[in-house]
Tab-separated table of C-alpha atoms in Angstrom:
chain	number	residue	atom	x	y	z
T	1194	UNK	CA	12.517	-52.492	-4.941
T	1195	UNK	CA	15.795	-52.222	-2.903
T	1196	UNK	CA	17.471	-54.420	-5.359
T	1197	UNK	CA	20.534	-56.242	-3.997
T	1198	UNK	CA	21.223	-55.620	-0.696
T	1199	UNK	CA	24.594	-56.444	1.349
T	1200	UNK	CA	25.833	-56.302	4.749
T	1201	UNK	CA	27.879	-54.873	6.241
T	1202	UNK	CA	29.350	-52.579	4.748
T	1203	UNK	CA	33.038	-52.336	6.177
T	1204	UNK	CA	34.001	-55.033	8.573
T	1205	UNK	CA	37.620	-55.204	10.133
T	1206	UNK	CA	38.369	-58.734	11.525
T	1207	UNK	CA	41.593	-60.863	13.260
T	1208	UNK	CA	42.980	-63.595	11.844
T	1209	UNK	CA	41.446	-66.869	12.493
T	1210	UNK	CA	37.892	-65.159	13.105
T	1211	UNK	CA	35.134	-66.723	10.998
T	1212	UNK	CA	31.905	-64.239	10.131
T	1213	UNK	CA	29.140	-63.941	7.375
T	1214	UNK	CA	29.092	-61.570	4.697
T	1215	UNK	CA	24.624	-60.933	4.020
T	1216	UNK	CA	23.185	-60.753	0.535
T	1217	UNK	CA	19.226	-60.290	-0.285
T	1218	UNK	CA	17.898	-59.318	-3.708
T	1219	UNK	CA	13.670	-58.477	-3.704
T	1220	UNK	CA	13.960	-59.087	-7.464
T	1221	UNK	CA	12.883	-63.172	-7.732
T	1222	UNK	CA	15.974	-63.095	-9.552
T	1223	UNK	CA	16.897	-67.465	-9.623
T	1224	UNK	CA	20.631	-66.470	-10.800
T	1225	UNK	CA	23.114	-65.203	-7.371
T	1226	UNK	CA	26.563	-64.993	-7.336
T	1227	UNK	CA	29.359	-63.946	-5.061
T	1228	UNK	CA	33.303	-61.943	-6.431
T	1229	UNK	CA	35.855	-60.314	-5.083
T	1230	UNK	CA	37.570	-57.438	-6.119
T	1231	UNK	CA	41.407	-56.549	-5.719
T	1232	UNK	CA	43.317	-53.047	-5.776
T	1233	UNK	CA	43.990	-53.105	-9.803
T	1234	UNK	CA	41.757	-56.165	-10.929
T	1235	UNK	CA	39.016	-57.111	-12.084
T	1236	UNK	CA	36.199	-59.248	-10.160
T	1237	UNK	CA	36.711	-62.772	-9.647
T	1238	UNK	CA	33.661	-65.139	-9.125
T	1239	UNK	CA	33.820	-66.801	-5.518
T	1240	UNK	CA	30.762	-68.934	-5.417
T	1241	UNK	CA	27.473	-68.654	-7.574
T	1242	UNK	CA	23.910	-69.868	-7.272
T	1243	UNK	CA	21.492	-70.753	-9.894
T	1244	UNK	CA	18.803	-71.386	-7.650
T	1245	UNK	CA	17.460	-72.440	-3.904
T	1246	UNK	CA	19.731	-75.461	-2.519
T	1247	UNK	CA	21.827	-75.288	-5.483
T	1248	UNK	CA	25.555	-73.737	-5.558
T	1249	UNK	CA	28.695	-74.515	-7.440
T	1250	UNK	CA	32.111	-72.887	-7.432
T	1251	UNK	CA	33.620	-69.846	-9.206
T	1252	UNK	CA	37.358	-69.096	-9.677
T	1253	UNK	CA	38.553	-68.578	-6.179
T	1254	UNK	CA	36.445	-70.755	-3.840
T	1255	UNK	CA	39.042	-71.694	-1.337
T	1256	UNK	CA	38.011	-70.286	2.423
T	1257	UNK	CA	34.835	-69.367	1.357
T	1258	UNK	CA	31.457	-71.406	1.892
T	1259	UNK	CA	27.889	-70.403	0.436
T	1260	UNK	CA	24.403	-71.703	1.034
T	1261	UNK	CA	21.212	-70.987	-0.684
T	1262	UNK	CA	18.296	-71.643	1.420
T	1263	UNK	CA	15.721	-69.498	-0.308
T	1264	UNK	CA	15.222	-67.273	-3.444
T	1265	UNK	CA	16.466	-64.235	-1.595
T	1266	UNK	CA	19.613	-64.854	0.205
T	1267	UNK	CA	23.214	-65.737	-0.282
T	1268	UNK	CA	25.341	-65.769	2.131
T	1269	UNK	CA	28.557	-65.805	2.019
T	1270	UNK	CA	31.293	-67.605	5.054
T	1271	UNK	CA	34.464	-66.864	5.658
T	1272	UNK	CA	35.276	-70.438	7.507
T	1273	UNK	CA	39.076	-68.630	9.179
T	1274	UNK	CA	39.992	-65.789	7.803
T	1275	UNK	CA	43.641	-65.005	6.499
T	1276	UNK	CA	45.029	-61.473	5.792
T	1277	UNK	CA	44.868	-63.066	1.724
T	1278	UNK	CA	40.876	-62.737	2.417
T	1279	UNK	CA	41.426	-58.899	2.720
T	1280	UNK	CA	39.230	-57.612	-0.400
T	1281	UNK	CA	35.986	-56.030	-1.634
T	1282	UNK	CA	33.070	-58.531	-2.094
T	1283	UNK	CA	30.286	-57.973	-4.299
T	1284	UNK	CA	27.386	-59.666	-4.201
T	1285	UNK	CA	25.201	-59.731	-7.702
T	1286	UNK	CA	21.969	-61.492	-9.240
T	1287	UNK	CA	20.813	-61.801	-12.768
T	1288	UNK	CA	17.072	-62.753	-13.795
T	1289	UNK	CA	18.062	-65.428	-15.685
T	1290	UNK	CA	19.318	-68.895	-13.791
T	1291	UNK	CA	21.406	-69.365	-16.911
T	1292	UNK	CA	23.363	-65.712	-16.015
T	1293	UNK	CA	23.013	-64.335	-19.131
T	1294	UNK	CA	20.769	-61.584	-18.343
T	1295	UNK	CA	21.918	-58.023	-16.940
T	1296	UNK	CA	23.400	-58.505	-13.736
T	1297	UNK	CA	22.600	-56.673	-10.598
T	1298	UNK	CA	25.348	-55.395	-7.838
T	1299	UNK	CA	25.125	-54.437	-4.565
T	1300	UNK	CA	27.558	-51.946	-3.127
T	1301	UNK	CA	30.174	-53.979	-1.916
T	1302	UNK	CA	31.570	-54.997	1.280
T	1303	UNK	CA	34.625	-54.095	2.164
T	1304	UNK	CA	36.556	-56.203	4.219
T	1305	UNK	CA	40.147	-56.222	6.210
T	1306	UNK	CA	41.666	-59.228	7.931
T	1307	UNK	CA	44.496	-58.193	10.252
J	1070	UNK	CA	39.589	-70.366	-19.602
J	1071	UNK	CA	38.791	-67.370	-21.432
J	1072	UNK	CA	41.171	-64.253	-21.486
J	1073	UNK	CA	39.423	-60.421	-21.627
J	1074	UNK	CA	41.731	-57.509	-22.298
J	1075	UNK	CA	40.552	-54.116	-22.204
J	1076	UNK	CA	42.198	-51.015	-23.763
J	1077	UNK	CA	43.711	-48.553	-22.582
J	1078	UNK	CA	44.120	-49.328	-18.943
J	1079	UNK	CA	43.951	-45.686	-18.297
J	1080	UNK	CA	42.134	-42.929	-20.174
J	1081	UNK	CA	42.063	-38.838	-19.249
J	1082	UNK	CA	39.808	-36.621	-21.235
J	1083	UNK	CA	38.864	-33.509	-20.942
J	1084	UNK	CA	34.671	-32.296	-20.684
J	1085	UNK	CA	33.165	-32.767	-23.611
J	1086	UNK	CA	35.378	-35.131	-25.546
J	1087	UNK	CA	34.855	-38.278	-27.167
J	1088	UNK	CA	36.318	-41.969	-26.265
J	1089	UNK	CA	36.163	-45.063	-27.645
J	1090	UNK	CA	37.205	-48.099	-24.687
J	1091	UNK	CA	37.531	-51.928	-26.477
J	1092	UNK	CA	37.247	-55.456	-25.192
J	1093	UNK	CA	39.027	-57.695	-26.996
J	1094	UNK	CA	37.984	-62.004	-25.421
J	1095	UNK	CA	39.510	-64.870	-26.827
J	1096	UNK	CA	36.978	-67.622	-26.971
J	1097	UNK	CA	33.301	-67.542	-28.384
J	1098	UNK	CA	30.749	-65.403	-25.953
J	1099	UNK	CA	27.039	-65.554	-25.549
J	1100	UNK	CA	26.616	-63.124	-22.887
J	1101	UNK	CA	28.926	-59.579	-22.626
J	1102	UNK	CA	28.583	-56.853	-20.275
J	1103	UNK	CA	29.584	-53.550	-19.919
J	1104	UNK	CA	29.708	-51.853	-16.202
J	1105	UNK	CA	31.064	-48.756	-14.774
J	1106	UNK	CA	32.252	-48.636	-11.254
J	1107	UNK	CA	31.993	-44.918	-9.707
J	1108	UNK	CA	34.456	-43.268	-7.460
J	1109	UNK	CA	32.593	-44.628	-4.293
J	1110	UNK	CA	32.797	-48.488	-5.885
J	1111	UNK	CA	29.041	-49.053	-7.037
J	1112	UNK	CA	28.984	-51.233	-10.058
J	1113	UNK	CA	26.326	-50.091	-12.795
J	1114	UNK	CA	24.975	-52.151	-15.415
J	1115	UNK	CA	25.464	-50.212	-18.616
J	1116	UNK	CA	25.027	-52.446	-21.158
J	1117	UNK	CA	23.990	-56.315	-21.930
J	1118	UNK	CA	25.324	-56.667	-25.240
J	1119	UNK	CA	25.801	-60.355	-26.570
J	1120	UNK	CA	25.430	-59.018	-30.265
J	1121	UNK	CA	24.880	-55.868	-31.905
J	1122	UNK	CA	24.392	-52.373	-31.234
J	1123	UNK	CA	22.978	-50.640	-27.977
J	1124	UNK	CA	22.918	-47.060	-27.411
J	1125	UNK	CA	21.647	-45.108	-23.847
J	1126	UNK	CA	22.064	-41.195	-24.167
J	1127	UNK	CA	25.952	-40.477	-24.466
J	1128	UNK	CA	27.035	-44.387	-24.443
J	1129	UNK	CA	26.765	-46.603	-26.861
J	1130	UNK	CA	27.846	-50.160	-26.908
J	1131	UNK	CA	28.994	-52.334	-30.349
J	1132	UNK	CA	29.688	-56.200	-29.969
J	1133	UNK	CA	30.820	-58.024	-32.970
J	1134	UNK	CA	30.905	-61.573	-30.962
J	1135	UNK	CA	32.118	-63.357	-34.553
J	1136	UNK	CA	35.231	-61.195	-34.199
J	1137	UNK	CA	35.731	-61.092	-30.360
J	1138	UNK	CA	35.556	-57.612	-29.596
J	1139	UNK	CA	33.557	-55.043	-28.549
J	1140	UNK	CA	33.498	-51.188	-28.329
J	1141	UNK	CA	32.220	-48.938	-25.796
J	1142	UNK	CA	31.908	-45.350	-26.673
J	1143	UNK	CA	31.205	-42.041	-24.575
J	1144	UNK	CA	30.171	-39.145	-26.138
J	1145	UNK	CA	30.608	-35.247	-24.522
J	1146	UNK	CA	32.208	-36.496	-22.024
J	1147	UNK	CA	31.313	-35.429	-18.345
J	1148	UNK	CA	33.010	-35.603	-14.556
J	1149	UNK	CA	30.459	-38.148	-13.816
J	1150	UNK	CA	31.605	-40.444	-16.421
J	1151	UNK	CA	34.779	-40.934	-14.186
J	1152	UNK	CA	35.710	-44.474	-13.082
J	1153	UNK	CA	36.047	-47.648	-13.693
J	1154	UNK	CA	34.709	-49.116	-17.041
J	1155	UNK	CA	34.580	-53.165	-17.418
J	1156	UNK	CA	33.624	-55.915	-19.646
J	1157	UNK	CA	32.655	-59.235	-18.636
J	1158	UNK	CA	31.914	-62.123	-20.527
J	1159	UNK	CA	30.687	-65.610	-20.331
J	1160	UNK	CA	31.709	-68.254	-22.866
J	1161	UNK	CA	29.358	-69.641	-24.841
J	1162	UNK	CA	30.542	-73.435	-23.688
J	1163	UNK	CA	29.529	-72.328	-20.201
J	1164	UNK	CA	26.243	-73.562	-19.203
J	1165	UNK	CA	25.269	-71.563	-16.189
J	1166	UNK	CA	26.633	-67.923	-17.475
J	1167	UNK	CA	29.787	-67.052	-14.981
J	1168	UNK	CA	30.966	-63.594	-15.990
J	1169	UNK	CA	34.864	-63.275	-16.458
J	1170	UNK	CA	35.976	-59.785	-15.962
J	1171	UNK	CA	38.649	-57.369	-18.240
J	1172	UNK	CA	40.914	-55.758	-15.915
J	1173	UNK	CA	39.341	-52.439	-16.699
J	1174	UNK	CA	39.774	-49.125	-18.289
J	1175	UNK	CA	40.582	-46.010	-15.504
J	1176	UNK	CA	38.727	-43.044	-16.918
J	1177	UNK	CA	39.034	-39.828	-15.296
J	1178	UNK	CA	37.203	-37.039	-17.017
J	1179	UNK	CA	38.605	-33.325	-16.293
J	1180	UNK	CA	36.538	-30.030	-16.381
Protein backbone atom coordinates (compact mmCIF):
# COMPACT_ATOMS: atom_id res chain seq x y z
CA UNK A 1 0.00 0.00 0.00
CA UNK A 2 1.30 3.55 -0.83
CA UNK A 3 -0.95 4.94 1.75
CA UNK A 4 -1.83 8.62 1.24
CA UNK A 5 -0.46 10.05 -1.56
CA UNK A 6 -0.19 13.96 -2.50
CA UNK A 7 0.85 16.04 -5.27
CA UNK A 8 2.91 18.00 -5.84
CA UNK A 9 5.12 18.37 -3.68
CA UNK A 10 6.36 22.13 -3.81
CA UNK A 11 4.42 24.38 -6.08
CA UNK A 12 5.28 28.21 -6.40
CA UNK A 13 2.30 30.18 -7.89
CA UNK A 14 1.23 34.19 -8.75
CA UNK A 15 -1.40 35.75 -7.30
CA UNK A 16 -4.72 35.32 -8.81
CA UNK A 17 -3.66 31.78 -10.32
CA UNK A 18 -6.12 29.02 -9.42
CA UNK A 19 -4.54 25.16 -9.34
CA UNK A 20 -5.33 21.74 -7.61
CA UNK A 21 -3.58 20.35 -4.82
CA UNK A 22 -3.98 15.86 -5.54
CA UNK A 23 -4.77 13.49 -2.71
CA UNK A 24 -5.27 9.47 -3.16
CA UNK A 25 -5.26 7.03 -0.26
CA UNK A 26 -5.28 2.91 -1.52
CA UNK A 27 -6.54 2.25 2.03
CA UNK A 28 -10.73 2.19 1.43
CA UNK A 29 -10.39 4.52 4.15
CA UNK A 30 -14.42 6.43 3.98
CA UNK A 31 -12.96 9.31 6.41
CA UNK A 32 -10.59 12.27 4.14
CA UNK A 33 -9.69 15.42 5.24
CA UNK A 34 -7.70 18.40 4.14
CA UNK A 35 -5.25 21.16 6.94
CA UNK A 36 -2.92 23.51 6.69
CA UNK A 37 -0.02 24.08 8.57
CA UNK A 38 1.67 27.53 9.54
CA UNK A 39 5.41 28.41 10.64
CA UNK A 40 4.71 27.90 14.63
CA UNK A 41 1.11 26.27 14.59
CA UNK A 42 -0.57 23.64 14.68
CA UNK A 43 -2.81 22.11 11.70
CA UNK A 44 -6.00 23.61 10.95
CA UNK A 45 -8.77 21.52 9.19
CA UNK A 46 -9.64 23.11 5.65
CA UNK A 47 -12.28 20.83 4.31
CA UNK A 48 -13.08 17.10 5.31
CA UNK A 49 -14.89 14.19 3.73
CA UNK A 50 -16.73 11.43 5.31
CA UNK A 51 -17.43 9.73 2.26
CA UNK A 52 -17.99 9.82 -1.82
CA UNK A 53 -20.18 13.07 -2.76
CA UNK A 54 -20.17 14.12 0.72
CA UNK A 55 -17.95 17.16 2.18
CA UNK A 56 -18.44 19.73 4.87
CA UNK A 57 -16.20 22.49 6.16
CA UNK A 58 -13.32 22.62 8.68
CA UNK A 59 -11.95 25.76 10.42
CA UNK A 60 -10.54 27.74 7.58
CA UNK A 61 -12.60 27.00 4.44
CA UNK A 62 -12.50 30.35 2.81
CA UNK A 63 -10.63 30.12 -0.88
CA UNK A 64 -10.58 26.65 -0.79
CA UNK A 65 -13.11 24.18 -2.63
CA UNK A 66 -13.13 20.21 -2.29
CA UNK A 67 -14.95 17.47 -4.13
CA UNK A 68 -15.23 13.85 -3.46
CA UNK A 69 -16.03 11.92 -6.45
CA UNK A 70 -14.81 8.51 -5.40
CA UNK A 71 -13.38 6.60 -2.34
CA UNK A 72 -9.86 7.52 -3.30
CA UNK A 73 -9.48 11.10 -4.06
CA UNK A 74 -9.71 14.52 -2.55
CA UNK A 75 -8.85 17.18 -4.13
CA UNK A 76 -8.27 20.14 -2.99
CA UNK A 77 -8.88 23.98 -5.18
CA UNK A 78 -7.42 26.91 -4.64
CA UNK A 79 -10.34 29.07 -6.55
CA UNK A 80 -7.52 32.62 -6.67
CA UNK A 81 -4.88 32.37 -4.74
CA UNK A 82 -3.65 35.18 -2.24
CA UNK A 83 -0.12 35.39 -0.70
CA UNK A 84 -2.47 34.47 2.87
CA UNK A 85 -2.81 30.89 0.97
CA UNK A 86 1.05 30.54 1.34
CA UNK A 87 1.25 27.30 3.71
CA UNK A 88 1.89 23.55 4.02
CA UNK A 89 -1.18 21.34 3.21
CA UNK A 90 -1.62 17.99 4.45
CA UNK A 91 -3.81 15.76 3.22
CA UNK A 92 -4.98 12.75 5.79
CA UNK A 93 -7.61 9.76 5.98
CA UNK A 94 -8.81 7.76 8.88
CA UNK A 95 -10.67 4.24 8.52
CA UNK A 96 -13.41 5.28 10.29
CA UNK A 97 -16.12 7.84 8.49
CA UNK A 98 -16.76 9.00 12.04
CA UNK A 99 -12.69 10.16 12.27
CA UNK A 100 -12.04 8.61 15.25
CA UNK A 101 -9.69 6.07 14.13
CA UNK A 102 -5.77 6.65 13.62
CA UNK A 103 -5.32 9.06 11.03
CA UNK A 104 -3.11 8.76 8.05
CA UNK A 105 -0.81 11.77 6.50
CA UNK A 106 0.70 12.26 3.47
CA UNK A 107 3.85 14.31 3.21
CA UNK A 108 2.65 17.58 2.67
CA UNK A 109 2.57 20.03 -0.01
CA UNK A 110 4.21 22.89 0.25
CA UNK A 111 2.96 25.79 -1.31
CA UNK A 112 4.04 29.69 -2.03
CA UNK A 113 1.78 32.33 -3.52
CA UNK A 114 3.79 35.35 -4.66
CA UNK B 1 -14.65 25.31 20.30
CA UNK B 2 -12.28 23.31 22.13
CA UNK B 3 -8.82 24.72 23.32
CA UNK B 4 -5.51 22.12 23.36
CA UNK B 5 -2.39 23.34 25.09
CA UNK B 6 0.66 21.43 25.04
CA UNK B 7 3.66 21.74 27.41
CA UNK B 8 6.56 22.87 27.09
CA UNK B 9 6.60 24.48 23.71
CA UNK B 10 10.19 23.60 23.49
CA UNK B 11 12.12 20.70 25.01
CA UNK B 12 16.21 19.88 24.62
CA UNK B 13 17.51 16.68 26.03
CA UNK B 14 20.37 15.12 25.83
CA UNK B 15 20.76 11.01 24.38
CA UNK B 16 19.44 8.89 26.59
CA UNK B 17 17.23 10.98 28.83
CA UNK B 18 13.79 10.81 29.80
CA UNK B 19 10.71 13.34 28.97
CA UNK B 20 7.44 13.57 29.84
CA UNK B 21 5.30 16.13 27.03
CA UNK B 22 1.34 16.87 28.34
CA UNK B 23 -1.86 17.85 26.61
CA UNK B 24 -4.01 19.54 28.61
CA UNK B 25 -8.05 20.09 26.27
CA UNK B 26 -10.77 21.81 27.73
CA UNK B 27 -13.95 20.11 26.71
CA UNK B 28 -14.87 16.29 26.86
CA UNK B 29 -12.85 14.09 24.02
CA UNK B 30 -13.65 10.80 22.43
CA UNK B 31 -10.89 10.57 20.09
CA UNK B 32 -6.97 11.90 21.02
CA UNK B 33 -3.97 11.58 19.04
CA UNK B 34 -0.53 11.79 19.43
CA UNK B 35 1.85 12.54 16.19
CA UNK B 36 5.37 13.44 15.66
CA UNK B 37 6.40 15.51 12.75
CA UNK B 38 10.22 14.79 11.67
CA UNK B 39 12.72 17.30 10.56
CA UNK B 40 11.66 16.82 6.82
CA UNK B 41 7.68 17.51 7.91
CA UNK B 42 6.17 13.85 7.71
CA UNK B 43 3.48 13.47 10.26
CA UNK B 44 3.53 9.95 12.11
CA UNK B 45 0.77 8.46 13.89
CA UNK B 46 2.12 7.52 17.29
CA UNK B 47 -0.61 6.94 19.26
CA UNK B 48 -4.68 6.72 19.18
CA UNK B 49 -5.39 7.10 22.67
CA UNK B 50 -9.10 8.08 23.62
CA UNK B 51 -8.60 6.35 27.14
CA UNK B 52 -6.00 4.59 28.88
CA UNK B 53 -2.61 3.46 28.52
CA UNK B 54 -0.59 2.65 25.22
CA UNK B 55 2.94 1.87 25.11
CA UNK B 56 5.26 1.23 21.59
CA UNK B 57 9.04 0.55 22.50
CA UNK B 58 10.44 3.89 24.12
CA UNK B 59 6.90 5.86 23.97
CA UNK B 60 4.25 5.48 25.89
CA UNK B 61 1.04 7.34 25.84
CA UNK B 62 -1.49 7.97 29.18
CA UNK B 63 -4.99 9.68 28.57
CA UNK B 64 -7.10 10.32 31.53
CA UNK B 65 -10.11 11.85 29.24
CA UNK B 66 -12.28 12.39 32.78
CA UNK B 67 -9.51 14.84 33.72
CA UNK B 68 -8.57 16.37 30.29
CA UNK B 69 -5.12 15.56 29.94
CA UNK B 70 -2.84 13.37 28.63
CA UNK B 71 0.89 12.43 28.87
CA UNK B 72 3.29 11.41 26.36
CA UNK B 73 6.51 9.98 27.52
CA UNK B 74 9.95 9.11 25.73
CA UNK B 75 12.23 6.98 27.22
CA UNK B 76 16.38 6.88 26.32
CA UNK B 77 15.97 9.39 24.33
CA UNK B 78 17.53 9.34 20.72
CA UNK B 79 18.43 12.04 17.69
CA UNK B 80 15.62 10.52 15.86
CA UNK B 81 13.14 11.41 18.40
CA UNK B 82 13.73 15.10 17.26
CA UNK B 83 10.73 17.16 16.09
CA UNK B 84 7.63 18.08 16.39
CA UNK B 85 5.30 16.25 18.92
CA UNK B 86 1.31 17.03 18.74
CA UNK B 87 -1.95 16.19 20.19
CA UNK B 88 -5.14 16.41 18.52
CA UNK B 89 -8.42 15.90 19.70
CA UNK B 90 -11.98 15.68 18.70
CA UNK B 91 -14.81 16.56 21.08
CA UNK B 92 -16.99 14.17 22.01
CA UNK B 93 -20.18 16.53 20.85
CA UNK B 94 -18.64 16.32 17.38
CA UNK B 95 -20.28 13.86 15.24
CA UNK B 96 -17.97 13.33 12.34
CA UNK B 97 -14.45 13.32 14.43
CA UNK B 98 -12.51 16.74 13.21
CA UNK B 99 -9.15 16.68 14.96
CA UNK B 100 -8.16 20.08 16.69
CA UNK B 101 -4.49 20.38 17.01
CA UNK B 102 -2.08 21.61 20.31
CA UNK B 103 0.37 23.97 19.05
CA UNK B 104 3.09 21.46 19.68
CA UNK B 105 6.06 20.59 21.72
CA UNK B 106 9.75 21.36 19.75
CA UNK B 107 11.96 18.50 20.84
CA UNK B 108 15.42 18.45 19.81
CA UNK B 109 17.41 15.57 21.18
CA UNK B 110 21.39 16.16 21.40
CA UNK B 111 24.13 13.40 21.22
Amino acid sequence: NAGVTQTPKFQVLKTGQSMTLQCAQDMNHEYMSWYRQDPGMGLRLIHYSVGAGITDQGEVPNGYNVSRSTTEDFPLRLLSAAPSQTSVYFCASSYSRRGNQPQHFGDGTRLSIL
Amino acid sequence: GIQVEQSPPDLILQEGANSTLRCNFSDSVNNLQWFHQNPWGQLINLFYIPSGTKQNGRLSATTVATERYSLLYISSSQTTDSGVYFCAVTMTTDSWGKLQFGAGTQVVVTP
